[in-house]
Coordinates of C-alpha atoms and ligand atoms in Angstrom, one line a residue:
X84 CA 69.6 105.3 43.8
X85 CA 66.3 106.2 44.8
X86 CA 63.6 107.5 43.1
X87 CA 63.1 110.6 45.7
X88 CA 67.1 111.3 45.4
X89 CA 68.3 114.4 43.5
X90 CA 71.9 114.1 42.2
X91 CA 73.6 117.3 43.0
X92 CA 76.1 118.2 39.8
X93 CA 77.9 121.0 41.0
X94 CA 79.9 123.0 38.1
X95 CA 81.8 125.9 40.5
X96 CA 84.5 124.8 38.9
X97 CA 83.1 124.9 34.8
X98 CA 80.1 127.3 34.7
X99 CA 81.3 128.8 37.9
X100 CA 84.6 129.7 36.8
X101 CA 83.6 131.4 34.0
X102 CA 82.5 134.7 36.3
X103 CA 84.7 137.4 35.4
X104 CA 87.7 137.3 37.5
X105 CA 86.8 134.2 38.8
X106 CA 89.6 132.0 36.8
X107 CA 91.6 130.0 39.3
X108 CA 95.2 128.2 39.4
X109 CA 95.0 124.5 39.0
X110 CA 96.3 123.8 42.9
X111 CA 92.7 125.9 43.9
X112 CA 90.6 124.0 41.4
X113 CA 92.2 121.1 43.7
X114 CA 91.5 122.2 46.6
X115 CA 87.6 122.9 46.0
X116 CA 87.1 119.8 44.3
X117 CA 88.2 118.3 47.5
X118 CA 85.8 119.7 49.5
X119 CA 83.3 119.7 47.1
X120 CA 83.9 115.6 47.6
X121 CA 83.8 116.4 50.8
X122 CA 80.6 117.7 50.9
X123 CA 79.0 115.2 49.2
X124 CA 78.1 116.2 45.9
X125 CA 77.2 113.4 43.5
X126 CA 79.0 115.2 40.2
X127 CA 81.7 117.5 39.7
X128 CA 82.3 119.1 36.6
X129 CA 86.0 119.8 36.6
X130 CA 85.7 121.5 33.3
X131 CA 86.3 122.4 29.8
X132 CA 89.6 120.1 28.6
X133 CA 89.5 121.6 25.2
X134 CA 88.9 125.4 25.8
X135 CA 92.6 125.6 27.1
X136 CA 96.0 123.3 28.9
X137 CA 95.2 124.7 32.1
X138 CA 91.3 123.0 31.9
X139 CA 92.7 120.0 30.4
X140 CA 95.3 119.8 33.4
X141 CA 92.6 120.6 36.1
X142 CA 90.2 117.7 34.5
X143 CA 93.4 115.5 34.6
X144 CA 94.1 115.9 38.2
X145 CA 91.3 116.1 39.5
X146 CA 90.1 112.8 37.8
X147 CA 92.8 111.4 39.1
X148 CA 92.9 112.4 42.7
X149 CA 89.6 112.7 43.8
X150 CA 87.3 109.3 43.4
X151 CA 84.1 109.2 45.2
X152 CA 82.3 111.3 42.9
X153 CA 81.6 111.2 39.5
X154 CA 83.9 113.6 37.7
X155 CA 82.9 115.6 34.5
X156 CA 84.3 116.9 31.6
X157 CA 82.8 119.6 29.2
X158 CA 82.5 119.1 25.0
X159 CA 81.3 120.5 22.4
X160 CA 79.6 118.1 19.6
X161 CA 82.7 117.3 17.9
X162 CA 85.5 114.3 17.9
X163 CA 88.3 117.2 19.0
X164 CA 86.2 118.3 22.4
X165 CA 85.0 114.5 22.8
X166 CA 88.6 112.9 22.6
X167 CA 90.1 115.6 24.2
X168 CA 87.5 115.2 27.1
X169 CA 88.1 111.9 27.4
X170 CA 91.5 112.1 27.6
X171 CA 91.5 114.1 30.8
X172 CA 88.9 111.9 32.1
X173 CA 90.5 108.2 31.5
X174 CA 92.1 107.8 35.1
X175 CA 88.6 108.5 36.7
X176 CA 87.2 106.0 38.8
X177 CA 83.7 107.2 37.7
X178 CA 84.0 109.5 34.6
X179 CA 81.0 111.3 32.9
X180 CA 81.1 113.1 29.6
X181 CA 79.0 115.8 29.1
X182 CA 78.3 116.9 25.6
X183 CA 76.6 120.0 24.5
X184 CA 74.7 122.1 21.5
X185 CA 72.0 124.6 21.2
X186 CA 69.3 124.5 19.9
X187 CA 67.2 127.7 20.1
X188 CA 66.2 129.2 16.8
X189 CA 68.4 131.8 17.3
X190 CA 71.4 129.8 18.3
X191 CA 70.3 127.6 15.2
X192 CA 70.3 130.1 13.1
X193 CA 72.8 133.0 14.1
X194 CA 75.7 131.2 15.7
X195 CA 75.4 127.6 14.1
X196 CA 74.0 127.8 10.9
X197 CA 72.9 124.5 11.4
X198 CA 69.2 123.2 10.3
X199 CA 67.2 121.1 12.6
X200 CA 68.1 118.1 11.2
X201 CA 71.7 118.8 11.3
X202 CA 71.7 119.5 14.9
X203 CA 69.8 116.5 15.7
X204 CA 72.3 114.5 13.2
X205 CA 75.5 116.2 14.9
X206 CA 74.4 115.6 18.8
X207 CA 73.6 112.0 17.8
X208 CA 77.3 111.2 16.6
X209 CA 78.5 113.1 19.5
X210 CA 76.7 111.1 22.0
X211 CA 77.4 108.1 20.6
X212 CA 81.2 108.8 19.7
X213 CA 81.1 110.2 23.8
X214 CA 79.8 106.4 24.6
X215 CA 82.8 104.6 22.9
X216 CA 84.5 106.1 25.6
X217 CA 82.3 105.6 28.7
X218 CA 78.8 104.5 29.8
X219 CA 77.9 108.0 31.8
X220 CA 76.9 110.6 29.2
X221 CA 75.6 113.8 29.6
X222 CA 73.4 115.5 26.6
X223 CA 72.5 119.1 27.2
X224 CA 70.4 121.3 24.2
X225 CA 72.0 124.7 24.8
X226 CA 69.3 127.3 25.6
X227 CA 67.0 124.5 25.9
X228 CA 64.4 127.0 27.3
X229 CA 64.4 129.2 24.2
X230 CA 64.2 126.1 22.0
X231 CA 60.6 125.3 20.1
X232 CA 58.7 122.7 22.6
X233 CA 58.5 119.7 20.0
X234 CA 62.0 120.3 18.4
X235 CA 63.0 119.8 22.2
X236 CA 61.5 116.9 22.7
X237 CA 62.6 115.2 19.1
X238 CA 66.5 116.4 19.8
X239 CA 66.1 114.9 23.6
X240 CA 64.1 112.0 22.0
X241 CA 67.6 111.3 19.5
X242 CA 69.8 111.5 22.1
X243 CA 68.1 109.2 24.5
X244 CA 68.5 106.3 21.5
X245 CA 71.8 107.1 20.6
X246 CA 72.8 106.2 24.7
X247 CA 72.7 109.4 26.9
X248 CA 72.0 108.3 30.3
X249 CA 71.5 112.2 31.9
X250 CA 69.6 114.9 29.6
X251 CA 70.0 118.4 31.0
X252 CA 68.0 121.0 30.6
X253 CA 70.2 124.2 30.2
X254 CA 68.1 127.7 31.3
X255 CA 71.3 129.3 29.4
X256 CA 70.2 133.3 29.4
X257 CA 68.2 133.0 32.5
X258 CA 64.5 133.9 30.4
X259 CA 62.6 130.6 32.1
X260 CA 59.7 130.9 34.8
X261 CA 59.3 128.4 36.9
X262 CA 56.0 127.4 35.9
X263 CA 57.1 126.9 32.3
X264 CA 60.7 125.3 33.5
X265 CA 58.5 122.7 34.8
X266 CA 56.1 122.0 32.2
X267 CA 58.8 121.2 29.6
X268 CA 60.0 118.3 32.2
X269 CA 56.3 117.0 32.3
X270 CA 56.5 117.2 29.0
X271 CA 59.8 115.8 28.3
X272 CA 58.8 112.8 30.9
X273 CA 55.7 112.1 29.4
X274 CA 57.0 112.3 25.9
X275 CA 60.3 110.8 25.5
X276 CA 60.5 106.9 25.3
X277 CA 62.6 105.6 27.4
X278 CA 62.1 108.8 29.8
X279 CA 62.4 106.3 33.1
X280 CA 65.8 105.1 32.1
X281 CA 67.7 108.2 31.8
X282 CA 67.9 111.1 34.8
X283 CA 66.9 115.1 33.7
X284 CA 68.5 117.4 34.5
X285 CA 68.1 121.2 35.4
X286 CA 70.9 123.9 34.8
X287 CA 69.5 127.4 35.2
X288 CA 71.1 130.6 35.1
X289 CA 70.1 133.7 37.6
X290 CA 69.6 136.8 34.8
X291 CA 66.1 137.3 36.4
X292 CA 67.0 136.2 39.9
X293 CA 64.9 132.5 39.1
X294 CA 67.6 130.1 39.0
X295 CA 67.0 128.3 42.3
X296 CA 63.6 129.1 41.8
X297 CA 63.4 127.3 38.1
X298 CA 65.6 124.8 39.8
X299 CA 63.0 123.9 42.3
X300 CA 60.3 123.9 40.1
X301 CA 61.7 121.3 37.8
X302 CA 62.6 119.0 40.9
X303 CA 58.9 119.0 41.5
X304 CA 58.5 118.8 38.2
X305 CA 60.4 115.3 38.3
X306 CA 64.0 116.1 37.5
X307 CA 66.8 114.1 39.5
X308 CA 69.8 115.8 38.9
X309 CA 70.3 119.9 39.5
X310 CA 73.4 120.9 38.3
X311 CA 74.7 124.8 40.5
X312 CA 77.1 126.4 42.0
X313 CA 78.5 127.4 45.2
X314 CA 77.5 130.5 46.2
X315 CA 75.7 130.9 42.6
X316 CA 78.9 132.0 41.2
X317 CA 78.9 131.9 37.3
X318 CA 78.5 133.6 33.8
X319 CA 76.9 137.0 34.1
X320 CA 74.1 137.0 36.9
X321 CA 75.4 133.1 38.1
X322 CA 73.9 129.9 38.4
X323 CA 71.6 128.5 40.4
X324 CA 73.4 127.9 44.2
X325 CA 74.1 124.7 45.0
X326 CA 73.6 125.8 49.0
X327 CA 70.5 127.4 48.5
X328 CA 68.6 124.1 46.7
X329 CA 70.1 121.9 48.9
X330 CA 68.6 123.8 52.5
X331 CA 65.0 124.2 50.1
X332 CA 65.2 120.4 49.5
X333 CA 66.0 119.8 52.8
X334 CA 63.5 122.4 55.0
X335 CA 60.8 121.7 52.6
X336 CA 61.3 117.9 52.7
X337 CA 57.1 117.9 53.2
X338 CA 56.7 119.5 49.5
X339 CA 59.6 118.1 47.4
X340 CA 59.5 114.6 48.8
X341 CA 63.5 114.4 48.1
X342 CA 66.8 114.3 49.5
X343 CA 69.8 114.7 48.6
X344 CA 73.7 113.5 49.6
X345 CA 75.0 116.4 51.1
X346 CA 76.9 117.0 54.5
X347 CA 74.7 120.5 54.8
X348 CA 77.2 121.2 58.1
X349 CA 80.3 121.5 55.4
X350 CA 77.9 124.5 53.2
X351 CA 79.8 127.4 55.2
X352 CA 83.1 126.4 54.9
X353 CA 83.0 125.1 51.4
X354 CA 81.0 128.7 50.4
X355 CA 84.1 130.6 52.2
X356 CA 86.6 128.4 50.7
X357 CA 84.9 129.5 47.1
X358 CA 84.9 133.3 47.9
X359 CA 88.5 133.5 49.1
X360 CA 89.7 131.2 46.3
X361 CA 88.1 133.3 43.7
X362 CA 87.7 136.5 45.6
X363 CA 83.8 136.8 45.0
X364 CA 82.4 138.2 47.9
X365 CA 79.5 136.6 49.4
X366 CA 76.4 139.5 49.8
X367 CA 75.7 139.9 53.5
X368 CA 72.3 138.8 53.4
X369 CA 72.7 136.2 50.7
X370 CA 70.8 133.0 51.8
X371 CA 71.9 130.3 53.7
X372 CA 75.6 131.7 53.7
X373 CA 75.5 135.4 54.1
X374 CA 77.1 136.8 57.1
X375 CA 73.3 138.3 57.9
X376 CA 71.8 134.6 57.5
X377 CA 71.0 134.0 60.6
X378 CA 71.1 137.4 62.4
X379 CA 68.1 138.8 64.2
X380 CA 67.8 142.3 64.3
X381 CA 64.5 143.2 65.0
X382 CA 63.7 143.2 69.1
X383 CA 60.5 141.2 68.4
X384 CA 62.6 138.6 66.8
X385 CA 65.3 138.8 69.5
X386 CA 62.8 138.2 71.7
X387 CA 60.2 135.2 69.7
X388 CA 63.8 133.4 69.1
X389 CA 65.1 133.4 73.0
X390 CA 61.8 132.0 74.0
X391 CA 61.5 129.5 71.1
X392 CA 64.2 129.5 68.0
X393 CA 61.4 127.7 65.7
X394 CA 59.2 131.0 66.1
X395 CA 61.5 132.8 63.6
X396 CA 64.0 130.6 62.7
X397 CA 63.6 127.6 59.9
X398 CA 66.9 126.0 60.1
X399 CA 69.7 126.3 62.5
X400 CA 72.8 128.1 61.9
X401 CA 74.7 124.4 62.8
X402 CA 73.2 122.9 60.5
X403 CA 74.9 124.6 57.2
X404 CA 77.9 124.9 59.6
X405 CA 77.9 128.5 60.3
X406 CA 80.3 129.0 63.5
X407 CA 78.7 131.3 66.5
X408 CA 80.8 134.5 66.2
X409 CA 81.7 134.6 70.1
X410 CA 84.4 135.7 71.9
X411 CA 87.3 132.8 71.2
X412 CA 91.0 133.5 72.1
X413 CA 93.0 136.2 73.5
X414 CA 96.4 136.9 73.9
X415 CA 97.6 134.1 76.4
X416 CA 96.1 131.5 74.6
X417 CA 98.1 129.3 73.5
X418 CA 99.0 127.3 70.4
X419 CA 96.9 123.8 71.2
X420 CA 93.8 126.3 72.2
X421 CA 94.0 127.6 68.7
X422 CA 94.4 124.3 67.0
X423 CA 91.3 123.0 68.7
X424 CA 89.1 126.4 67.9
X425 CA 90.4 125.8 64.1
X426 CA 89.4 121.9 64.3
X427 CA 85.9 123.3 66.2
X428 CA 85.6 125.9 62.7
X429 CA 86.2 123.2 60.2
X430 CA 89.9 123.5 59.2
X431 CA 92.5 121.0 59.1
X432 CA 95.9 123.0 59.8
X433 CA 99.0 120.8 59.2
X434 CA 101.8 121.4 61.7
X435 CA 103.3 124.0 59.1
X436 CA 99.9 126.0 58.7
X437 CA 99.7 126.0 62.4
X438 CA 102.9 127.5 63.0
X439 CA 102.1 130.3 60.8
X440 CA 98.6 130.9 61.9
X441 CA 99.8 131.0 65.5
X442 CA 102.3 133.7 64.4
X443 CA 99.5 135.3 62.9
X444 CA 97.3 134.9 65.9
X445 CA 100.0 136.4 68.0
X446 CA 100.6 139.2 66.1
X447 CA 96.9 139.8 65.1
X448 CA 96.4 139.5 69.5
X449 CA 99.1 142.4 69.9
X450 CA 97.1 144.5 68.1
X451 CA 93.1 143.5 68.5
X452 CA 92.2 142.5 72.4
X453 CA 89.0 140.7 71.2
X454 CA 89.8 137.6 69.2
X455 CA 86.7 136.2 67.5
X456 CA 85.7 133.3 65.3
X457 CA 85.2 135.2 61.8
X458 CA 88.6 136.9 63.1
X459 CA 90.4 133.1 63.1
X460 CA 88.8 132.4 59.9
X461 CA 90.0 135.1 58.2
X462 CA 93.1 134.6 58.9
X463 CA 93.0 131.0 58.2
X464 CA 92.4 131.6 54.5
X465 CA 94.6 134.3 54.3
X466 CA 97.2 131.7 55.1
X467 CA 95.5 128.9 53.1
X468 CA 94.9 131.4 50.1
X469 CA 98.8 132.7 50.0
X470 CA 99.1 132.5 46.5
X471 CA 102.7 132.2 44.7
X472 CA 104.5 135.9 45.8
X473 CA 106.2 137.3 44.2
X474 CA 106.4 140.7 45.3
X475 CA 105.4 141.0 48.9
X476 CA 104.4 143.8 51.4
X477 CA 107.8 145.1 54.1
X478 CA 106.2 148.4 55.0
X479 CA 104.7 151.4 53.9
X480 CA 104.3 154.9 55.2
X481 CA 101.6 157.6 54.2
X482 CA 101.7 160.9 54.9
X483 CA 97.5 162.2 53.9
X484 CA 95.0 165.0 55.5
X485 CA 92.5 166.9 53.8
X486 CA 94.6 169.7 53.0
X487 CA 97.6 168.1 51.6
X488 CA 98.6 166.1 48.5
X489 CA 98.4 162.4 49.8
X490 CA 101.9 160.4 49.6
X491 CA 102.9 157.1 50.0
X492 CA 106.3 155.6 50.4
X493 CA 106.5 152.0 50.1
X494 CA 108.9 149.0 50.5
X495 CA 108.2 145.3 48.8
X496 CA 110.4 142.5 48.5
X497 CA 110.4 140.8 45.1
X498 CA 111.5 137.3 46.5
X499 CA 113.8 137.2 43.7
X500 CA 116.1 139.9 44.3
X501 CA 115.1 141.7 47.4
X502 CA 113.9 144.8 48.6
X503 CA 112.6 148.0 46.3
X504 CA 111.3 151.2 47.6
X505 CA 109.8 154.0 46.2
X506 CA 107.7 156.8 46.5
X507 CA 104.1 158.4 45.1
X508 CA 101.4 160.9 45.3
X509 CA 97.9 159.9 44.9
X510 CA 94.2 161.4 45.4
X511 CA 93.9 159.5 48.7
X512 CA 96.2 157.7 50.8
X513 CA 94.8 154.2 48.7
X514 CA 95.7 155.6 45.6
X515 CA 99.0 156.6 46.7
X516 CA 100.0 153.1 48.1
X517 CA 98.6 151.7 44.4
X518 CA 100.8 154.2 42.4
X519 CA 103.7 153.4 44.7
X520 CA 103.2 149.8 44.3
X521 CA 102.9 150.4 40.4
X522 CA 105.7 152.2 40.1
X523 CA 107.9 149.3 42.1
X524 CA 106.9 146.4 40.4
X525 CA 106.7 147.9 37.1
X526 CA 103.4 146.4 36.4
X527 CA 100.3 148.8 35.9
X528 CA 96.5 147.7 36.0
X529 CA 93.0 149.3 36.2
X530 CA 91.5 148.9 39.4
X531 CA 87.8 148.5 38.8
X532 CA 86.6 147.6 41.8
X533 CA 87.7 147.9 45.6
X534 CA 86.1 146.7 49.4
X535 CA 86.1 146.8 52.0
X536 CA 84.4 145.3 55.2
X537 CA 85.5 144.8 58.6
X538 CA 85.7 140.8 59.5
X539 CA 84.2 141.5 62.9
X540 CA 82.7 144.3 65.2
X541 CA 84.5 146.9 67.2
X542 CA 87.0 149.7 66.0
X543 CA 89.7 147.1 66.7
X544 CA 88.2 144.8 64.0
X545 CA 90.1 143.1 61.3
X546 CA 89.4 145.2 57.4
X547 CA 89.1 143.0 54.6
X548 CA 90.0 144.8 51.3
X549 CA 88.8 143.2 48.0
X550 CA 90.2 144.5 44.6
X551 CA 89.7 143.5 41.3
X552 CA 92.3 145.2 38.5
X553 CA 91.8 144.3 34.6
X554 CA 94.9 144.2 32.5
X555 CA 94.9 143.3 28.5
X556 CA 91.6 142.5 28.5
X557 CA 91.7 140.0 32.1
X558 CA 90.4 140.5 35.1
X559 CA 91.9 139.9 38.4
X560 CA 91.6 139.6 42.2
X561 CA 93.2 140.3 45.5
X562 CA 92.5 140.7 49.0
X563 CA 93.8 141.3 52.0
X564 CA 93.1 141.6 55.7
X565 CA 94.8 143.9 58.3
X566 CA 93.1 145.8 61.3
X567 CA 94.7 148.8 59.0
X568 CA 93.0 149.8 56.2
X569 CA 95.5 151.1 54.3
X570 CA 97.8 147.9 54.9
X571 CA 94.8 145.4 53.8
X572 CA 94.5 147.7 50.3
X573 CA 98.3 147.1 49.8
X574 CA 97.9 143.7 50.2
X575 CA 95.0 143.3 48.5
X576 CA 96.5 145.2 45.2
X577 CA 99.8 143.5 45.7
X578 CA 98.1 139.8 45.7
X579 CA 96.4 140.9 42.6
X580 CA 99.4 141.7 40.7
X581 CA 101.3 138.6 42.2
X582 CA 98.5 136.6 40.2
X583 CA 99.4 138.9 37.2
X584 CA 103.0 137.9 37.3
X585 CA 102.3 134.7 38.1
X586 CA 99.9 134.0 35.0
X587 CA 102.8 135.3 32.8
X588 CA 105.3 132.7 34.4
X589 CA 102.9 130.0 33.7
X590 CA 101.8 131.3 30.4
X591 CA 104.8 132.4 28.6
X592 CA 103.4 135.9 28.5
X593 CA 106.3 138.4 28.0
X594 CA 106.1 141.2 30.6
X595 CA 108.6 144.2 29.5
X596 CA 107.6 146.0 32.4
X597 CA 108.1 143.6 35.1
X598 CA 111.4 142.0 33.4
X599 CA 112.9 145.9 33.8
X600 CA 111.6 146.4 37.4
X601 CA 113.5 142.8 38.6
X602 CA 116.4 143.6 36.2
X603 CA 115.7 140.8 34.2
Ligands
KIV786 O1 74.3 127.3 30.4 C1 74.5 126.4 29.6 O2 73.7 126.2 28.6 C2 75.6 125.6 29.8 C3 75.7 124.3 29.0 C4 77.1 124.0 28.6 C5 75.2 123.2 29.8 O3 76.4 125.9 30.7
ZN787 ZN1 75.5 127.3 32.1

C-alpha cells in the first residue's frame, strides 16, 4: 500500500453500536457490513466476541461471509477475550485482532490497579498470545490521550517488539486537541523503533465536537489508519465520522497529500442504511450527509451557484451519492419505472421487495399526488428495515379536540393468534394510540423520546415518527412513516415493542405480560 494511503477502519458496528439504543440484530449487523464492503473500507471491526453470544455470532458471520476486507474482532488483554476473538475470526479470509488496555493514570490507578510495569508486562503477553493466532494485530493504550507522554511511548515501544503490526491511538473521553493529537504521533514516529514497520492509528471520540478534527490532525501528523463511524454514531457524543474524514481527505487532497479506498458515491446510502437500521437520526445539517448538505438557501447563493456551482459549492452532491429530490413517479407509473428509479437511488430490490414496494408505491400514490425521491427511499427502508413482527398495525381510530379527553381505539394483529382490539384515553391523540397499544400487547415501556419530520415538502408529504422507549434498564427504537401522523407514531411505537418481544424470544427473557396478552 502506499505511503499517502490512509486505511479507513470503520467500527459502526463495535464503537458504533455501543450508542444507546443503537444495539442491532445480527441479520442488520450483516447487512451493514455488506455495504460497508461495499464501500470500500479497508477494516471492519465486527465487534466484541467476548462481551456477549450475539457479538460472538456477528464476528462469526460476518468473518465468514464477507472477504474483501479485513475483519476485526475486539479483546481485552487476557487469553479468554484473545481466544474467544479468535475463534470468531478463524474463517476470515483476512482476520485482524485488536487488543486493548488503558493506560491513563487514572485508568491505571482507579479501574486497573495495575502499575506501569504490569500494564506493559500484560499488553505484551496479549500481543504476542494475539500473534499465535494471526499476523494482523491491533494494540490500542486505552485513553491514550490522558496517558503520561513517555509512558506512551515505552507501552507502544513494548508492543511494537512483541509483533503488533497497527498501534492505535484511542482519544477515549474526547479531551484531545488537535494540535496535541498530533504531536504525540510525531512523537510516537520519531521515537518508537521500528515506527516505519507498523501503521498508527487514530480513534477519537466527539465529547468536545474534535473527533474528525483530532482525526485529521493526526493524518497530517503521519497516521495511516483512522478508525470512525458512519454518521459518527458511538459511545456518548460518538466517534469520529467515517463520511466526514473521507470528503476532508478527499477535497483537501492539496493539504493532506492522501487518499483513501472509498466509493465516496455509496456515503449516502450507506449513512441512511445506518440510521434506519439503528434508528439514529441523522441532524439536518450534519456534514456531508445531512438532508441540508447541500441546500442553498440564501438568494445570493442561489444565484453564485446557477451561474457557477464552484462559487459556493466544494463538492458535488453526486459525488457522496446524495439523489436530487425531484419530482419521480406518480400514480400511472408503473412497476419497471419504479425498479429503474430504485436502481437510479442505489437499491437492489429482489423480485419479492419489488412487489411489496410497488404495493407500497401504489398505495402511498393514492394518497400523495407528488411522488419524490426521499419519498421512494423512505419507503424502501421501511420495507428493507421490517423487522421480525410480531404485533402489527390493522387500524386505529381517534376521537381528540381541544376540549375533550383524547381516545384511541386500536386493532393489531399478533401474527400468532390474530386480531386484538382495545380502547384508551390519553393527554393527546399519541398518547392515546400508545396506551391503547400498551394495553393490547401487554407490554409497557417509557417513551423517552419521539419525532417527527416530514420525508418531503408539501402538506401531502410522507411523516416519519422516531421513538425511542427504555424498558429494564434497555433502550429501544422504532419508526415509522405514514402521510398520517398519528398512523407513523403507531407504527413507530409498535416496531419498538416488536424489537422488545423479539429480544426476549432470542434471549430467553421471560415476559409475564406478553405471555398473558397472547394467552400463552
Ligand atoms: O475509545 C476507545 O478507547 C476504544 C478502544 C477499545 C480502542 O474504543
Ligand atoms: Zn472508542
Amino acid at each position: 500500500m502506499s505511503r499517502n494511503r490512509v486505511v479507513i477502519f470503520d467500527t459502526t458496528l463495535r464503537d458504533g453500536e455501543q450508542s444507546p439504543g443503537a444495539s442491532m440484530t445480527i441479520d442488520e449487523k450483516l447487512e451493514i457490513a455488506h455495504a460497508l464492503d461495499e464501500l470500500g473500507v479497508d477494516v471492519i471491526e465486527a465487534g466484541f466476541p467476548i462481551a456477549s453470544p450475539g457479538d460472538f455470532e456477528a464476528v462469526r458471520r460476518i468473518a465468514a461471509e464477507v472477504r474483501r476486507p479485513i475483519i476485526c474482532g475486539l479483546a481485552r488483554c487476557n487469553d479468554a477475550d484473545i481466544d474467544r476473538a479468535w475463534e470468531a475470526l478463524r474463517e476470515a479470509a483476512h482476520p485482524r485482532i485488536h487488543v486493548f488496555l488503558a493506560t491513563s493514570a487514572i485508568h491505571r490507578e482507579f479501574k486497573l490497579r495495575m502499575t506501569k510495569e504490569q500494564i506493559i508486562e500484560r499488553a505484551v503477553e496479549a500481543v504476542k498470545r494475539a500473534k499465535s493466532y494471526c499476523d494482523d494485530v491491533e494494540f490500542s493504550p486505552e485513553d491514550a490521550a490522558r496517558t503520561e507522554l513517555d509512558f506512551l511511548t515505552a507501552v507502544v515501544q513494548a508492543a511494537v517488539d512483541a509483533g503488533a503490526t497497527t498501534i492505535n491511538i484511542p482519544d477515549t473521553v474526547g479531551y484531545s486537541v488537535p494540535e496535541q493529537f498530533a504531536a504525540v504521533f510525531r512523537h510516537l514516529l520519531e521515537n518508537v523503533r521500528g515506527a516505519d514497520r507498523v501503521v498508527f492509528s487514530a480513534h477519537c471520540h466527539d465529547d468536545l465536537g474534535l473527533a474528525v478534527a483530532n482525526s485529521l490532525a493526526a493524518v497530517k501528523a503521519g497516521a495511516r489508519q483512522v478508525e470512525c463511524t458512519i454518521n459518527g454514531i458511538g459511545e456518548r457524543a460518538g466517534n469520529a465520522a467515517l463520511e466526514e474524514i473521507v470528503m476532508a481527505l478527499r477535497v483537501r487532497r492539496d493539504y493532506f497529500g492522501c487518499d483513501t479506498g472509498i466509493r465516496t458515491e455509496r456515503l449516502y446510502p450507506v449513512s441512511r442504511l445506518v440510521s434506519n437500521i439503528t434508528g439514529l437520526v441523522v441532524q439536518r445539517n450534519k456534514a456531508i450527509v445531512g438532508r441540508n448538505a447541500f441546500a442553498h438557501e440564501a438568494g445570493i447563493h442561489q444565484d453564485g451557484i446557477l451561474k457557477e456551482r464552484t462559487t459556493y459549492e466544494i463538492m458535488r452532491p453526486e459525488d457522496v451519492g446524495v439523489p436530487r429530490s425531484e419530482l419521480v413517479l406518480g400514480k400511472h407509473s408503473g412497476r419497471h419505472a419504479l425498479r429503474q428509479r430504485l436502481i437510479e437511488l442505489g437499491y437492489r430490490p429482489t423480485e419479492e421487495q419489488l412487489d411489496k414496494i410497488f404495493a407500497a408505491f401504489k398505495k402511498l400514490a393514492d394518497r400523495k399526488k407528488e411522488i419524490y425521491d426521499a419519498d421512494l427511499e423512505a419507503l424502501m427502508e421501511d420495507h428493507l428495515r421490517a423487522i421480525e413482527e410480531t404485533w402489527r398495525l390493522e387500524s386505529f381510530h381517534v376521537f381528540a379536540g381541544n376540549s375533550v379527553t383524547p381516545t384511541a381505539t386500536v386493532r393489531l394483529r399478533n401474527l400468532r393468534d390474530g386480531v386484538h382490539e382495545d380502547a384508551a384515553t390519553g393527554d393527546g391523540p399519541v398518547d392515546a394510540v400508545f396506551r391503547a397499544i400498551e394495553r393490547i400487547t401487554g407490554i409497557s415501556a417509557q417513551l423517552t423520546d419521539y419525532q417527527v419530520r416530514s420525508v418531503t415538502v408539501g402538506k401531502d408529504a410522507q411523516g416519519e415518527v422516531t421513538v425511542e422507549v427504555e424498558r429494564d434498564g434497555r433502550t429501544w427504537r422504532g419508526r415509522g412513516l405514514s402521510t398520517d401522523i398519528i398512523e407513523a407514531s403507531a407504527q413507530a411505537y409498535l416496531a419498538a415493542l416488536n424489537r422488545i418481544v423479539h429480544y426476549q424470544h432470542r434471549t430467553g427473557e421471560p415476559n409475564t405480560e406478553t405471555a398473558e396478552a397472547v394467552g400463552e
